[in-house]
Tab-separated table of C-alpha atoms in Angstrom:
chain	number	residue	atom	x	y	z
R	1	MET	CA	84.146	36.973	201.471
R	2	MET	CA	87.426	37.303	203.368
R	3	ILE	CA	89.248	38.266	200.154
R	4	ARG	CA	86.665	40.935	199.337
R	5	ALA	CA	86.915	42.401	202.833
R	6	LEU	CA	90.703	42.437	202.624
R	7	LEU	CA	90.627	44.227	199.265
R	8	CYS	CA	88.254	46.849	200.645
R	9	LEU	CA	90.536	47.386	203.636
R	10	LEU	CA	93.567	47.816	201.385
R	11	ALA	CA	91.696	50.292	199.167
R	12	LEU	CA	90.619	52.307	202.230
R	13	SER	CA	94.161	52.333	203.594
R	14	ALA	CA	95.546	53.518	200.245
R	15	SER	CA	92.953	56.274	200.111
R	16	LEU	CA	93.725	57.459	203.626
R	17	PHE	CA	97.455	57.314	202.921
R	18	ALA	CA	97.039	59.303	199.702
R	19	ASP	CA	95.163	61.994	201.614
R	20	THR	CA	98.154	62.451	203.913
R	21	ILE	CA	100.716	62.984	201.112
R	22	PRO	CA	101.463	66.719	200.923
R	23	THR	CA	101.278	68.342	197.498
R	24	VAL	CA	102.676	71.511	195.979
R	25	ASN	CA	101.891	73.688	192.972
R	26	LEU	CA	104.598	75.384	190.962
R	27	PRO	CA	104.308	79.184	191.408
R	28	ILE	CA	104.213	79.852	187.644
R	29	ASP	CA	102.968	83.310	186.673
R	30	THR	CA	101.448	82.937	183.202
R	31	SER	CA	100.591	86.647	183.110
R	32	LYS	CA	104.313	87.283	182.571
R	33	ASN	CA	104.766	84.632	179.901
R	34	HIS	CA	105.198	86.966	176.948
R	35	ILE	CA	108.081	88.429	174.971
R	36	GLU	CA	108.380	92.084	175.955
R	37	PHE	CA	109.729	94.724	173.548
R	38	PRO	CA	110.614	97.707	175.762
R	39	GLY	CA	112.232	99.552	172.829
R	40	GLY	CA	109.934	98.324	170.063
R	41	ASN	CA	110.414	95.364	167.735
R	42	ILE	CA	111.634	96.982	164.517
R	43	SER	CA	114.823	94.878	164.638
R	44	TYR	CA	112.671	91.761	164.160
R	45	VAL	CA	111.414	92.813	160.721
R	46	PRO	CA	114.158	91.063	158.652
R	47	PHE	CA	113.808	87.853	160.670
R	48	LEU	CA	109.990	87.825	160.441
R	49	ARG	CA	110.107	88.493	156.695
R	50	LYS	CA	112.381	85.491	156.201
R	51	LEU	CA	110.043	83.426	158.372
R	52	ASP	CA	107.028	84.490	156.261
R	53	SER	CA	108.863	83.551	153.076
R	54	LEU	CA	109.643	80.106	154.459
R	55	VAL	CA	106.096	79.514	155.748
R	56	TYR	CA	104.132	80.808	152.739
R	57	THR	CA	106.432	80.009	149.807
R	58	GLY	CA	108.569	77.176	151.172
R	59	LYS	CA	111.674	79.094	150.161
R	60	GLY	CA	114.645	80.301	152.152
R	61	ASN	CA	116.141	79.497	155.526
R	62	ILE	CA	115.976	80.924	159.016
R	63	ASN	CA	118.808	80.461	161.456
R	64	ILE	CA	118.354	80.716	165.235
R	65	LEU	CA	121.323	80.747	167.616
R	66	HIS	CA	120.710	80.018	171.318
R	67	LEU	CA	123.691	80.759	173.612
R	68	GLY	CA	124.061	79.895	177.293
R	69	GLY	CA	125.667	77.837	180.014
R	70	SER	CA	124.784	74.395	181.324
R	71	HIS	CA	121.035	74.869	180.759
R	72	ILE	CA	121.786	75.144	177.040
R	73	GLN	CA	124.524	72.497	176.934
R	74	ALA	CA	121.863	70.108	178.261
R	75	ASP	CA	119.720	71.335	175.323
R	76	VAL	CA	116.385	70.348	176.886
R	77	ILE	CA	114.895	73.870	176.827
R	78	SER	CA	116.333	74.697	173.402
R	79	ASN	CA	115.433	71.336	171.888
R	80	ARG	CA	111.893	71.644	173.227
R	81	VAL	CA	111.573	74.918	171.304
R	82	ARG	CA	113.312	73.433	168.264
R	83	VAL	CA	110.882	70.517	168.091
R	84	HIS	CA	107.795	72.688	168.664
R	85	LEU	CA	108.855	74.933	165.774
R	86	LEU	CA	108.999	71.874	163.546
R	87	GLN	CA	105.929	70.036	164.816
R	88	ASN	CA	103.558	72.828	165.829
R	89	LEU	CA	104.520	75.668	163.505
R	90	LYS	CA	105.212	73.113	160.747
R	91	LEU	CA	108.568	74.630	159.775
R	92	PRO	CA	110.651	72.312	157.605
R	93	ALA	CA	113.952	71.091	159.059
R	94	ALA	CA	117.019	72.316	157.194
R	95	SER	CA	120.395	71.985	158.924
R	96	ARG	CA	121.139	70.654	162.407
R	97	GLY	CA	124.040	73.090	162.632
R	98	PHE	CA	126.857	72.995	165.176
R	99	VAL	CA	127.519	69.782	167.113
R	100	PHE	CA	130.424	68.508	169.188
R	101	PRO	CA	131.655	65.084	170.412
R	102	TYR	CA	131.176	65.958	174.074
R	103	THR	CA	131.937	62.453	175.315
R	104	ALA	CA	135.524	62.932	174.137
R	105	ALA	CA	135.614	66.007	176.412
R	106	ARG	CA	134.228	63.930	179.311
R	107	THR	CA	131.045	65.960	179.644
R	108	ASN	CA	127.342	65.650	178.890
R	109	THR	CA	126.075	65.590	175.317
R	110	PRO	CA	122.966	67.639	174.398
R	111	ILE	CA	119.779	65.601	174.541
R	112	SER	CA	119.049	66.039	170.827
R	113	TYR	CA	121.887	63.801	169.620
R	114	ALA	CA	124.415	61.246	170.814
R	115	SER	CA	128.190	61.373	170.754
R	116	ARG	CA	130.614	58.533	171.342
R	117	ARG	CA	134.362	58.246	171.533
R	118	LYS	CA	137.043	55.622	171.140
R	119	GLY	CA	140.644	56.073	172.171
R	120	HIS	CA	142.431	58.805	174.083
R	121	PHE	CA	141.729	62.553	174.065
R	122	LYS	CA	142.745	65.593	176.063
R	123	TRP	CA	140.243	68.405	176.316
R	124	LEU	CA	139.712	72.033	177.325
R	125	ARG	CA	136.740	74.366	177.535
R	126	SER	CA	136.288	78.116	177.555
R	127	VAL	CA	135.719	78.495	181.298
R	128	TYR	CA	139.397	77.788	181.976
R	129	LYS	CA	140.743	81.324	182.098
R	130	GLU	CA	144.430	80.338	181.995
R	131	ARG	CA	144.201	78.311	178.792
R	132	LYS	CA	146.567	79.190	175.956
R	133	VAL	CA	144.660	77.578	173.085
R	134	LYS	CA	142.320	79.428	170.724
R	135	LEU	CA	138.749	78.162	170.737
R	136	GLY	CA	135.854	78.511	168.330
R	137	ALA	CA	132.148	79.127	168.826
R	138	MET	CA	131.532	75.788	170.577
R	139	GLY	CA	133.831	76.724	173.484
R	140	PHE	CA	135.477	73.286	173.574
R	141	GLU	CA	138.449	71.532	172.069
R	142	ILE	CA	139.596	67.926	172.039
R	143	THR	CA	143.119	66.844	171.071
R	144	THR	CA	144.328	63.361	170.228
R	145	ILE	CA	147.632	61.745	169.312
R	146	ASP	CA	146.014	58.314	169.280
R	147	PRO	CA	146.037	56.874	165.709
R	148	ASP	CA	143.134	54.606	166.719
R	149	ALA	CA	140.980	57.421	168.154
R	150	GLU	CA	137.568	58.151	166.696
R	151	VAL	CA	134.451	60.161	167.498
R	152	ARG	CA	130.893	59.492	166.399
R	153	ILE	CA	127.843	61.763	166.122
R	154	VAL	CA	124.326	60.286	165.800
R	155	LEU	CA	121.436	62.713	165.315
R	156	ASP	CA	117.952	62.285	166.825
R	157	SER	CA	118.952	59.096	168.629
R	158	ARG	CA	118.056	59.843	172.250
R	159	ILE	CA	114.393	60.899	172.076
R	160	PRO	CA	111.807	58.399	170.758
R	161	ASP	CA	109.721	59.397	167.735
R	162	GLN	CA	111.889	62.386	166.867
R	163	LYS	CA	113.564	62.081	163.499
R	164	PHE	CA	114.124	65.413	161.798
R	165	TRP	CA	117.721	66.032	160.881
R	166	TYR	CA	119.976	64.923	158.045
R	167	PHE	CA	123.035	66.431	156.400
R	168	THR	CA	124.868	66.376	153.099
R	169	HIS	CA	127.752	68.675	153.992
R	170	VAL	CA	130.135	68.548	156.939
R	171	ARG	CA	132.661	71.149	158.062
R	172	VAL	CA	135.174	70.030	160.699
R	173	PHE	CA	136.937	72.873	162.502
R	174	GLY	CA	140.420	71.981	163.692
R	175	THR	CA	144.167	72.026	163.179
R	176	SER	CA	147.138	69.690	163.329
R	177	ASN	CA	150.653	70.329	164.544
R	178	ASP	CA	151.808	67.890	161.864
R	179	SER	CA	150.020	66.472	158.840
R	180	ILE	CA	147.037	64.710	160.415
R	181	GLU	CA	143.698	65.345	158.705
R	182	PRO	CA	140.269	64.071	159.752
R	183	VAL	CA	138.761	61.229	157.743
R	184	LEU	CA	134.984	60.814	157.634
R	185	GLN	CA	132.916	57.656	157.449
R	186	LEU	CA	129.137	57.284	157.424
R	187	ASP	CA	129.229	53.712	158.729
R	188	SER	CA	131.712	51.494	160.541
R	189	ASN	CA	134.066	49.951	157.964
R	190	GLY	CA	132.418	52.158	155.335
R	191	THR	CA	133.891	54.360	152.621
R	192	HIS	CA	136.537	56.835	153.737
R	193	TYR	CA	135.880	60.442	152.719
R	194	PHE	CA	138.678	62.967	152.698
R	195	GLY	CA	137.939	66.623	153.246
R	196	LYS	CA	139.089	69.728	151.448
R	197	HIS	CA	141.287	71.871	153.663
R	198	ASP	CA	140.152	75.496	154.061
R	199	THR	CA	143.219	77.206	155.489
R	200	LEU	CA	141.476	80.552	156.029
R	201	SER	CA	138.953	79.074	158.480
R	202	ASN	CA	141.093	76.199	159.818
R	203	SER	CA	138.490	73.699	158.717
R	204	TYR	CA	137.919	70.697	156.461
R	205	THR	CA	134.838	70.429	154.239
R	206	PHE	CA	133.171	67.212	153.143
R	207	THR	CA	130.453	66.834	150.497
R	208	LEU	CA	128.643	63.528	150.877
R	209	PRO	CA	127.073	61.329	148.171
R	210	ARG	CA	123.829	60.953	150.152
R	211	ARG	CA	121.924	62.424	153.063
R	212	ALA	CA	123.097	61.002	156.380
R	213	ASP	CA	122.164	61.220	160.052
R	214	SER	CA	125.418	59.986	161.610
R	215	LEU	CA	129.142	60.156	161.049
R	216	ILE	CA	132.447	58.816	162.314
R	217	LEU	CA	135.666	60.848	162.338
R	218	THR	CA	139.102	59.243	162.602
R	219	PHE	CA	142.527	60.863	162.762
R	220	PRO	CA	145.064	58.544	161.068
R	221	TRP	CA	148.754	59.342	161.021
R	222	LYS	CA	150.485	59.893	157.681
R	223	ASP	CA	153.963	59.164	159.030
R	224	SER	CA	153.997	55.354	159.181
R	225	LEU	CA	157.454	55.181	160.795
R	226	ALA	CA	156.435	57.538	163.598
R	227	GLU	CA	153.220	55.558	164.091
R	228	LYS	CA	155.169	52.279	164.324
R	229	LYS	CA	157.461	53.812	166.938
R	230	LEU	CA	154.444	54.878	169.018
R	231	ARG	CA	152.807	51.469	168.722
R	232	ASP	CA	156.058	49.763	169.748
R	233	THR	CA	156.135	51.950	172.864
R	234	LEU	CA	152.496	51.210	173.645
R	235	SER	CA	153.033	47.467	173.262
R	236	THR	CA	155.353	47.520	176.303
R	237	LEU	CA	152.699	49.124	178.553
R	238	ASP	CA	149.545	47.841	180.201
R	239	SER	CA	146.292	49.809	179.850
R	240	LEU	CA	147.041	52.020	182.853
R	241	GLY	CA	150.488	52.766	181.515
R	242	GLN	CA	149.040	53.684	178.136
R	243	ASP	CA	146.486	55.984	179.781
R	244	SER	CA	149.261	57.728	181.687
R	245	LEU	CA	151.343	58.155	178.546
R	246	PHE	CA	148.491	59.683	176.574
R	247	ALA	CA	147.751	62.015	179.500
R	248	ASP	CA	151.369	63.229	179.653
R	249	THR	CA	151.343	66.766	178.253
R	250	SER	CA	155.085	66.818	177.594
R	251	PHE	CA	154.838	63.560	175.633
R	252	LEU	CA	151.812	64.833	173.717
R	253	LYS	CA	153.791	67.852	172.501
R	254	THR	CA	156.338	65.578	170.802
R	255	GLN	CA	153.768	63.606	168.788
R	256	PRO	CA	151.623	64.348	165.722
R	257	ALA	CA	148.245	65.550	167.013
R	258	PHE	CA	144.906	66.812	165.769
R	259	THR	CA	142.810	69.342	167.684
R	260	LEU	CA	139.076	69.510	166.914
R	261	THR	CA	137.051	72.580	167.953
R	262	GLY	CA	133.693	72.000	166.285
R	263	ILE	CA	131.592	70.266	163.636
R	264	LEU	CA	128.971	71.930	161.437
R	265	LEU	CA	126.325	69.731	159.804
R	266	SER	CA	124.360	71.324	156.975
R	267	ASP	CA	121.951	70.473	154.181
R	268	THR	CA	120.827	72.213	151.010
R	269	VAL	CA	117.071	72.118	151.687
R	270	PRO	CA	115.098	75.187	152.840
R	271	GLY	CA	113.947	75.345	156.435
R	272	LEU	CA	114.958	75.929	160.039
R	273	THR	CA	118.416	75.747	161.568
R	274	TYR	CA	118.379	76.025	165.373
R	275	ASN	CA	121.880	76.116	166.811
R	276	SER	CA	122.157	75.708	170.576
R	277	ILE	CA	125.630	76.354	171.986
R	278	GLY	CA	126.136	75.932	175.724
R	279	VAL	CA	129.164	75.386	177.937
R	280	ASN	CA	128.857	74.217	181.525
R	281	GLY	CA	130.004	77.090	183.745
R	282	ALA	CA	130.206	79.657	180.949
R	283	ASP	CA	129.705	83.339	181.641
R	284	LEU	CA	129.996	86.299	179.272
R	285	GLU	CA	133.733	86.510	179.847
R	286	ALA	CA	134.082	82.915	178.642
R	287	TYR	CA	132.205	83.709	175.426
R	288	LEU	CA	134.269	86.833	174.843
R	289	SER	CA	137.433	84.722	175.136
R	290	LEU	CA	136.530	82.648	172.046
R	291	GLU	CA	139.063	83.860	169.502
R	292	HIS	CA	137.434	82.117	166.522
R	293	PHE	CA	133.813	82.855	167.487
R	294	GLU	CA	133.080	85.059	164.470
R	295	ASN	CA	135.066	82.801	162.147
R	296	ASP	CA	132.806	79.834	162.943
R	297	LEU	CA	129.555	81.831	162.817
R	298	LEU	CA	130.370	82.937	159.268
R	299	PHE	CA	129.271	79.477	158.142
R	300	SER	CA	125.937	79.581	160.013
R	301	ARG	CA	124.906	83.235	160.219
R	302	PRO	CA	122.093	83.765	162.753
R	303	ASP	CA	118.894	85.680	162.004
R	304	LEU	CA	117.767	85.542	165.647
R	305	VAL	CA	120.089	85.228	168.636
R	306	ILE	CA	118.631	84.085	171.961
R	307	PHE	CA	120.872	85.044	174.881
R	308	ALA	CA	120.631	82.852	177.990
R	309	ILE	CA	123.987	83.830	179.516
R	310	GLY	CA	123.903	85.248	183.040
R	311	VAL	CA	123.512	82.693	185.816
R	312	ASN	CA	127.267	82.282	186.220
R	313	ASP	CA	127.873	86.028	185.880
R	314	ALA	CA	125.461	86.630	188.766
R	315	ASN	CA	126.817	83.832	190.966
R	316	VAL	CA	129.038	86.325	192.792
R	317	GLU	CA	128.733	88.356	195.952
R	318	ASN	CA	129.172	91.733	194.233
R	319	PHE	CA	127.396	91.630	190.896
R	320	ASP	CA	128.051	94.625	188.625
R	321	PRO	CA	125.110	95.206	186.231
R	322	GLU	CA	127.046	97.829	184.260
R	323	LEU	CA	129.915	95.418	183.598
R	324	PHE	CA	127.366	92.752	182.720
R	325	LYS	CA	125.739	94.995	180.112
R	326	ALA	CA	129.108	96.166	178.769
R	327	ARG	CA	130.154	92.568	178.158
R	328	TYR	CA	126.892	91.912	176.340
R	329	ASP	CA	127.576	95.032	174.231
R	330	THR	CA	130.929	93.585	173.189
R	331	LEU	CA	129.479	90.174	172.371
R	332	ILE	CA	126.679	91.739	170.330
R	333	SER	CA	129.145	93.885	168.380
R	334	ARG	CA	131.064	90.726	167.454
R	335	ILE	CA	127.897	88.961	166.319
R	336	ARG	CA	126.880	91.973	164.243
R	337	LYS	CA	130.142	91.725	162.311
R	338	VAL	CA	128.839	88.385	161.062
R	339	SER	CA	125.082	89.109	160.956
R	340	PRO	CA	124.413	92.878	160.873
R	341	LYS	CA	120.623	92.373	160.705
R	342	ALA	CA	120.334	89.761	163.449
R	343	ALA	CA	117.545	90.240	165.990
R	344	PHE	CA	118.187	89.631	169.685
R	345	LEU	CA	116.149	88.064	172.470
R	346	PHE	CA	117.364	88.287	176.068
R	347	MET	CA	116.334	85.712	178.681
R	348	SER	CA	116.642	86.530	182.370
R	349	ASN	CA	118.180	84.024	184.779
R	350	ASN	CA	116.078	81.456	186.547
R	351	ASP	CA	115.667	81.998	190.269
R	352	ASN	CA	118.543	80.191	191.966
R	353	PHE	CA	120.757	79.900	195.013
R	354	TYR	CA	124.378	80.970	195.378
R	355	THR	CA	126.483	77.855	194.916
R	356	LYS	CA	128.927	79.067	197.592
R	357	THR	CA	126.458	79.746	200.408
R	358	ASN	CA	123.289	77.912	199.303
R	359	GLU	CA	121.277	81.055	199.985
R	360	PRO	CA	118.713	82.645	197.636
R	361	ASN	CA	120.443	84.829	195.039
R	362	LEU	CA	119.074	88.359	194.881
R	363	ASN	CA	121.232	89.145	191.846
R	364	GLY	CA	118.562	87.540	189.706
R	365	LEU	CA	116.477	90.695	190.149
R	366	LEU	CA	119.377	92.833	188.898
R	367	VAL	CA	119.789	90.599	185.855
R	368	VAL	CA	116.092	91.023	185.025
R	369	GLU	CA	116.479	94.794	184.937
R	370	ALA	CA	119.778	94.623	183.005
R	371	CYS	CA	118.234	92.355	180.346
R	372	LYS	CA	115.258	94.695	179.982
R	373	GLN	CA	117.653	97.595	179.424
R	374	LEU	CA	119.605	95.610	176.842
R	375	ALA	CA	116.391	94.683	175.031
R	376	LYS	CA	115.381	98.351	174.953
R	377	LYS	CA	118.804	99.429	173.670
R	378	TYR	CA	118.871	96.889	170.842
R	379	LYS	CA	115.112	97.011	170.123
R	380	GLY	CA	115.061	93.332	170.930
R	381	GLY	CA	112.866	91.013	172.928
R	382	PHE	CA	112.963	90.071	176.607
R	383	TRP	CA	111.607	86.929	178.248
R	384	ASP	CA	111.429	87.041	182.037
R	385	MET	CA	112.094	83.444	183.018
R	386	PHE	CA	112.725	84.654	186.587
R	387	GLY	CA	109.228	86.128	186.830
R	388	VAL	CA	107.457	83.393	184.880
R	389	MET	CA	108.743	80.640	187.172
R	390	GLY	CA	107.520	82.534	190.222
R	391	GLY	CA	110.127	85.156	191.117
R	392	PHE	CA	112.458	85.366	194.095
R	393	LYS	CA	112.702	82.150	196.163
R	394	SER	CA	110.422	80.275	193.754
R	395	MET	CA	113.178	77.744	193.059
R	396	GLU	CA	112.475	76.177	196.450
R	397	LYS	CA	108.999	75.100	195.336
R	398	TRP	CA	110.378	73.747	192.072
R	399	TYR	CA	112.798	71.695	194.164
R	400	ILE	CA	110.075	70.476	196.559
R	401	ALA	CA	108.029	69.366	193.532
R	402	ASP	CA	111.094	67.475	192.229
R	403	TYR	CA	111.311	69.707	189.160
R	404	ALA	CA	114.680	71.167	190.197
R	405	LYS	CA	117.900	69.679	191.482
R	406	LYS	CA	119.229	69.888	195.005
R	407	ASP	CA	121.719	72.631	194.120
R	408	HIS	CA	118.773	75.000	193.468
R	409	VAL	CA	120.486	76.131	190.243
R	410	HIS	CA	119.702	73.391	187.740
R	411	PHE	CA	116.425	71.716	186.869
R	412	LYS	CA	115.469	68.117	186.403
R	413	ASN	CA	114.353	67.042	182.963
R	414	ALA	CA	110.654	67.693	183.693
R	415	GLY	CA	111.496	71.220	184.851
R	416	TYR	CA	113.548	71.991	181.774
R	417	GLU	CA	110.791	70.633	179.517
R	418	LEU	CA	108.171	72.795	181.224
R	419	LEU	CA	110.357	75.908	180.878
R	420	GLY	CA	110.931	75.048	177.219
R	421	ASP	CA	107.193	74.813	176.645
R	422	LEU	CA	106.590	78.129	178.406
R	423	PHE	CA	109.300	79.861	176.400
R	424	TYR	CA	107.958	78.438	173.143
R	425	ASP	CA	104.454	79.703	173.950
R	426	ALA	CA	105.857	83.194	174.511
R	427	LEU	CA	107.935	83.013	171.327
R	428	GLN	CA	105.154	81.723	169.102
R	429	GLU	CA	103.022	84.735	170.081
R	430	VAL	CA	105.589	86.773	168.156
R	431	LEU	CA	106.065	84.332	165.286
R	432	ARG	CA	102.478	83.122	164.786
R	433	PRO	CA	99.995	84.673	167.265
R	434	GLU	CA	97.158	82.448	166.065
R	435	ALA	CA	99.030	79.215	166.918
R	436	PRO	CA	97.674	77.241	169.910
R	437	LYS	CA	99.653	77.094	173.132
R	438	VAL	CA	101.406	73.893	174.133
R	439	THR	CA	102.136	74.325	177.851
R	440	VAL	CA	100.313	72.115	180.332
R	441	ILE	CA	101.003	73.298	183.882
R	442	PRO	CA	100.890	70.376	186.336
R	443	LYS	CA	98.797	70.689	189.485
R	444	ASN	CA	99.008	69.147	192.967
R	445	LEU	CA	102.442	67.627	192.514
R	446	PRO	CA	103.733	65.309	195.257
R	447	ALA	CA	105.986	67.283	197.592
R	448	LYS	CA	108.897	64.871	197.312
R	449	ASN	CA	111.608	67.154	198.684
R	450	LEU	CA	110.393	68.847	201.840
R	451	THR	CA	113.884	69.813	203.060
R	452	THR	CA	113.921	73.571	202.741
R	453	GLN	CA	117.652	73.968	202.222
R	454	PRO	CA	120.044	72.024	199.963
R	455	ALA	CA	123.035	70.337	201.544
R	456	LYS	CA	125.882	72.680	202.371
R	457	LYS	CA	128.919	72.608	200.111
R	458	SER	CA	132.480	73.525	200.799
R	459	PRO	CA	133.029	77.270	200.292
R	460	LYS	CA	136.464	76.494	198.831
R	461	ARG	CA	135.022	75.278	195.554
R	462	LYS	CA	132.863	77.502	193.404
R	463	ALA	CA	130.632	75.323	191.307
R	464	LYS	CA	129.420	77.052	188.170
R	465	LYS	CA	126.438	76.497	185.925
């Protein structure tokens, strides 16, 4: 009897406690969750014809390119769309496309695959304005002089029950200041495959004997005497001393090195290729600085380009919409040199705070209007993420619901997944209007973060998305 009374008391207490927990609803505006075509959609005809051919005859390929900053480097939004296209629209998977060993660049790897590194690397990315190196479409480079260095890519390894992608051909973009060439393996201690050097594109091509879902790249020295000299030097140093030596730029310049700027994984089967290329902190200026951008895209020509570049452009006190649009014009002209018939889809920024002042950023409204004007000019599509998520100051509620991070710029995984679902629903209305929607909007979320302002940051450092 005592036990039963105690259990009842505990249940009553839990119920009363639950009633006191504040809740919040995300201010999502589903009435705005559509792709708008302010100038008409005639530019989408070639892309939609290729899609119809793939769906109804099983022939051909469609190639989607999604460009952005850290939202796209994380790849949660883009991978959500990628997977829905495969699972819900039943498109066959063709090529995974561009990938990069981000761990060697000491940054986060997209959620749709894993990368690992061994050995020592130096790295650069496109947001560094003073760099002197020429970068490709990925916006990153890694350089190694370590004869024991290796990088590994493993597809579909981070999300349970997702296994879509394989490849039979590999193109490694990169150069050496000496005679180092990348060597490919499919398994540890497996067969070594040597690529064919394409001097015009600064790349190495590999044709594999079977379909694979992972690879290892090594960078062995050809000069055995020079390698022995390096190993003799390393043998006199402890691990910290070796790290310092490999980090010494002046020493690096005297040694044989290989610089890798991208990897393209492709297959010969018909289907979908969905490239997502994002660089933490990238703005339009960073993309325009990529000297080999067109060169790399020649090997994976996009039919539809989704632009999600703008948060870092608008993270300034005096945002210039005309300059913003002019930079987009230049980027589009470069893409059209590679894919003259490509269709374009412009995404507005998410609502966010200035990283310098932690105040709501009104420039998001200017970006919305600029993207609409660009969509009208290029007869492309426009998706108003800013409006769909709730408009100005809506990011605060996403943060309170624990769907956004404390910086009020980035989202947590659940937030990114929800935005990916919303974007897919808007996109599939264009691709297949009869397809069912996938978004489930959560209700009465626990208000976990009731602090109305994120912690102040030093104004001396400008963090970028």
